[in-house]
């Protein structure tokens, strides 16, 4: 696995977590995860880590397609997490939020990297700066795919996340809303 900071964009939006908690009825009351239009935000930086219970990964080692990983949010040191027990506020799909402390949570923090591309070589390793490779992040526990759509945007009644897109888990793996590309990242060397 590759240990690096990454921003996961969809178009001009970036995987993001704001310092606010979900507060809608039936929510997890955990920290919000959205797609933000603000590229320069430190709240859009993530660390790719080994899955829970796995040996620590080495910096600079490529991430194989099919690998289980965790994404740790750098500002909060909590992990990207999803649970079938909570529905997202706009699409009513599986809520996605942050969970854990100091980078440690539980097995619901684990995601499987699914690589998609035109060439067979696009399906061996997760690549940065490849305009031909998409990845999907499949929630290891539930099987839901990380998803975000331009049609699900927060409005003025949610001022901290106004104009952000909802992030949720969907079981529709064929949906274009589950395709992500990595165009920015910093590789850490020891």
Short mmCIF file of C-alpha atoms in Angstrom, two decimals:
data_model
loop_
_atom_site.label_atom_id
_atom_site.label_comp_id
_atom_site.label_asym_id
_atom_site.label_seq_id
_atom_site.Cartn_x
_atom_site.Cartn_y
_atom_site.Cartn_z
CA UNK A 1 0.00 0.00 0.00
CA UNK A 2 1.03 3.57 -0.65
CA UNK A 3 1.03 6.00 2.24
CA UNK A 4 0.27 9.44 0.84
CA UNK A 5 -1.86 12.51 1.20
CA UNK A 6 -4.57 12.57 -1.43
CA UNK A 7 -7.46 14.70 -2.51
CA UNK A 8 -10.13 12.73 -4.33
CA UNK A 9 -11.83 14.97 -6.88
CA UNK A 10 -15.03 14.40 -8.79
CA UNK A 11 -15.00 17.05 -11.49
CA UNK A 12 -14.22 20.21 -9.53
CA UNK A 13 -15.22 18.84 -6.13
CA UNK A 14 -13.01 17.28 -3.48
CA UNK A 15 -13.68 14.75 -0.73
CA UNK A 16 -13.95 16.91 2.37
CA UNK A 17 -14.90 16.96 6.03
CA UNK A 18 -16.05 20.11 7.76
CA UNK A 19 -15.78 20.60 11.53
CA UNK A 20 -19.50 20.06 12.05
CA UNK A 21 -21.67 17.05 12.93
CA UNK A 22 -24.66 15.57 11.09
CA UNK A 23 -27.74 16.84 12.94
CA UNK A 24 -30.72 15.76 10.81
CA UNK A 25 -33.27 13.35 12.37
CA UNK A 26 -31.96 9.78 12.40
CA UNK A 27 -28.36 10.79 11.63
CA UNK A 28 -25.21 9.29 13.11
CA UNK A 29 -24.33 12.61 14.84
CA UNK A 30 -20.78 12.01 13.53
CA UNK A 31 -18.57 14.45 11.61
CA UNK A 32 -19.88 15.49 8.16
CA UNK A 33 -18.28 14.24 4.91
CA UNK A 34 -19.11 16.04 1.65
CA UNK A 35 -17.58 16.94 -1.70
CA UNK A 36 -16.36 20.54 -1.52
CA UNK A 37 -15.80 22.98 -4.39
CA UNK A 38 -12.83 24.47 -2.45
CA UNK A 39 -9.60 22.89 -3.74
CA UNK A 40 -7.31 24.82 -1.38
CA UNK A 41 -8.95 23.62 1.85
CA UNK A 42 -6.86 21.62 4.32
CA UNK A 43 -10.14 19.87 5.18
CA UNK A 44 -9.82 18.03 1.84
CA UNK A 45 -6.55 16.23 2.68
CA UNK A 46 -6.58 12.50 3.40
CA UNK A 47 -4.00 9.89 4.33
CA UNK A 48 -4.22 6.49 2.61
CA UNK A 49 -3.53 3.80 5.23
CA UNK A 50 -3.63 0.08 5.74
CA UNK A 51 -7.01 -1.49 6.57
CA UNK A 52 -7.92 -2.04 10.21
CA UNK A 53 -6.02 -4.94 11.77
CA UNK A 54 -3.46 -5.05 8.93
CA UNK A 55 0.30 -4.46 9.28
CA UNK A 56 1.40 -0.87 8.72
CA UNK A 57 1.95 -0.11 5.04
CA UNK A 58 5.23 1.20 3.70
CA UNK A 59 5.45 4.71 2.20
CA UNK A 60 5.86 4.76 -1.57
CA UNK A 61 4.56 1.23 -2.14
CA UNK A 62 1.89 1.16 -4.91
CA UNK A 63 -1.71 0.37 -3.96
CA UNK A 64 -2.87 -2.77 -5.73
CA UNK A 65 -6.36 -2.80 -7.16
CA UNK A 66 -8.54 -4.87 -4.83
CA UNK A 67 -6.60 -3.73 -1.73
CA UNK A 68 -8.40 -2.89 1.49
CA UNK A 69 -7.48 0.58 2.78
CA UNK A 70 -8.55 3.27 5.23
CA UNK A 71 -8.73 6.97 4.44
CA UNK A 72 -7.81 9.11 7.45
CA UNK A 73 -8.82 12.77 7.39
CA UNK A 74 -5.71 14.79 8.26
CA UNK A 75 -7.39 17.70 10.08
CA UNK A 76 -9.48 15.54 12.43
CA UNK A 77 -7.44 12.30 12.44
CA UNK A 78 -10.71 10.36 11.99
CA UNK A 79 -11.47 7.75 9.30
CA UNK A 80 -13.89 7.74 6.39
CA UNK A 81 -16.67 5.50 7.69
CA UNK A 82 -20.07 4.27 6.62
CA UNK A 83 -22.89 2.39 8.28
CA UNK A 84 -26.11 0.80 7.06
CA UNK A 85 -27.77 2.04 10.25
CA UNK A 86 -27.99 5.67 9.05
CA UNK A 87 -29.40 7.20 5.87
CA UNK A 88 -27.83 10.19 4.13
CA UNK A 89 -29.78 13.47 4.38
CA UNK A 90 -30.55 14.13 0.69
CA UNK A 91 -30.55 10.81 -1.22
CA UNK A 92 -31.56 8.64 1.78
CA UNK A 93 -28.81 6.17 0.88
CA UNK A 94 -26.13 4.91 3.29
CA UNK A 95 -24.68 7.79 5.34
CA UNK A 96 -20.93 8.44 5.10
CA UNK A 97 -19.17 10.26 7.94
CA UNK A 98 -15.95 10.28 9.98
CA UNK A 99 -15.35 7.95 12.88
CA UNK A 100 -12.66 6.99 15.37
CA UNK A 101 -9.93 8.81 17.24
CA UNK A 102 -6.24 9.26 16.42
CA UNK A 103 -6.70 7.31 13.17
CA UNK A 104 -8.14 4.27 14.93
CA UNK A 105 -11.75 3.21 14.47
CA UNK A 106 -13.21 -0.14 13.48
CA UNK A 107 -13.80 -2.47 10.51
CA UNK A 108 -16.43 -0.08 9.08
CA UNK A 109 -13.53 2.26 8.20
CA UNK A 110 -12.25 -0.19 5.55
CA UNK A 111 -12.73 0.39 1.82
CA UNK A 112 -11.73 -1.77 -1.18
CA UNK A 113 -10.05 -0.02 -4.13
CA UNK A 114 -11.80 -1.06 -7.36
CA UNK A 115 -9.88 0.08 -10.47
CA UNK A 116 -11.55 0.71 -13.81
CA UNK A 117 -9.82 1.67 -17.04
CA UNK A 118 -9.52 1.17 -20.78
CA UNK A 119 -6.35 -0.94 -20.68
CA UNK A 120 -5.70 -4.09 -18.61
CA UNK A 121 -2.71 -2.29 -17.02
CA UNK A 122 -5.15 0.31 -15.61
CA UNK A 123 -6.53 -2.46 -13.40
CA UNK A 124 -3.31 -3.47 -11.57
CA UNK A 125 -2.52 -0.43 -9.41
CA UNK A 126 -4.29 2.72 -8.27
CA UNK A 127 -2.75 5.49 -10.39
CA UNK A 128 -2.48 9.21 -9.84
CA UNK A 129 -2.82 11.68 -12.73
CA UNK A 130 -4.34 9.08 -15.04
CA UNK A 131 -7.18 10.55 -17.08
CA UNK A 132 -8.11 7.08 -18.27
CA UNK A 133 -8.37 5.30 -14.90
CA UNK A 134 -11.24 5.65 -12.49
CA UNK A 135 -11.45 4.08 -9.10
CA UNK A 136 -14.38 3.14 -6.96
CA UNK A 137 -14.22 2.81 -3.20
CA UNK A 138 -16.34 -0.13 -2.06
CA UNK A 139 -17.23 -0.23 1.62
CA UNK A 140 -15.75 -3.53 2.82
CA UNK A 141 -18.41 -4.24 5.44
CA UNK A 142 -21.62 -3.31 3.58
CA UNK A 143 -20.63 -3.52 -0.09
CA UNK A 144 -21.89 0.03 -0.79
CA UNK A 145 -19.87 2.22 -3.15
CA UNK A 146 -18.78 5.74 -2.21
CA UNK A 147 -20.94 8.05 -4.28
CA UNK A 148 -21.50 11.74 -4.99
CA UNK A 149 -23.67 13.48 -7.57
CA UNK A 150 -24.02 17.05 -8.86
CA UNK A 151 -27.77 16.69 -8.38
CA UNK A 152 -27.42 16.39 -4.58
CA UNK A 153 -26.15 19.77 -3.41
CA UNK A 154 -26.67 21.35 0.02
CA UNK A 155 -28.49 24.70 0.03
CA UNK A 156 -28.55 27.86 2.17
CA UNK A 157 -30.24 26.10 5.11
CA UNK A 158 -26.89 24.31 5.70
CA UNK A 159 -24.48 27.30 5.75
CA UNK A 160 -21.28 25.42 6.72
CA UNK A 161 -21.69 23.06 3.76
CA UNK A 162 -23.71 25.19 1.32
CA UNK A 163 -22.86 24.31 -2.31
CA UNK A 164 -21.15 21.07 -1.20
CA UNK A 165 -22.32 17.76 -2.66
CA UNK A 166 -23.65 14.90 -0.57
CA UNK A 167 -21.40 11.85 -0.16
CA UNK A 168 -23.17 8.56 0.51
CA UNK A 169 -22.95 4.84 -0.08
CA UNK A 170 -24.91 3.33 -2.98
CA UNK A 171 -25.35 -0.25 -4.12
CA UNK A 172 -25.46 0.83 -7.78
CA UNK A 173 -21.88 0.03 -8.86
CA UNK A 174 -22.68 1.01 -12.47
CA UNK A 175 -23.56 4.58 -11.50
CA UNK A 176 -21.11 7.23 -12.82
CA UNK A 177 -21.49 8.89 -9.38
CA UNK A 178 -19.26 6.13 -7.97
CA UNK A 179 -16.28 6.93 -10.25
CA UNK A 180 -13.40 8.96 -8.83
CA UNK A 181 -9.98 10.04 -10.12
CA UNK A 182 -6.95 11.09 -8.13
CA UNK A 183 -5.18 14.09 -9.61
CA UNK A 184 -3.38 15.51 -6.60
CA UNK A 185 -1.21 13.87 -3.98
CA UNK A 186 2.00 13.96 -2.00
CA UNK A 187 4.05 10.79 -1.63
CA UNK A 188 5.81 10.49 1.71
CA UNK A 189 9.31 9.04 1.74
CA UNK A 190 11.12 7.83 4.84
#
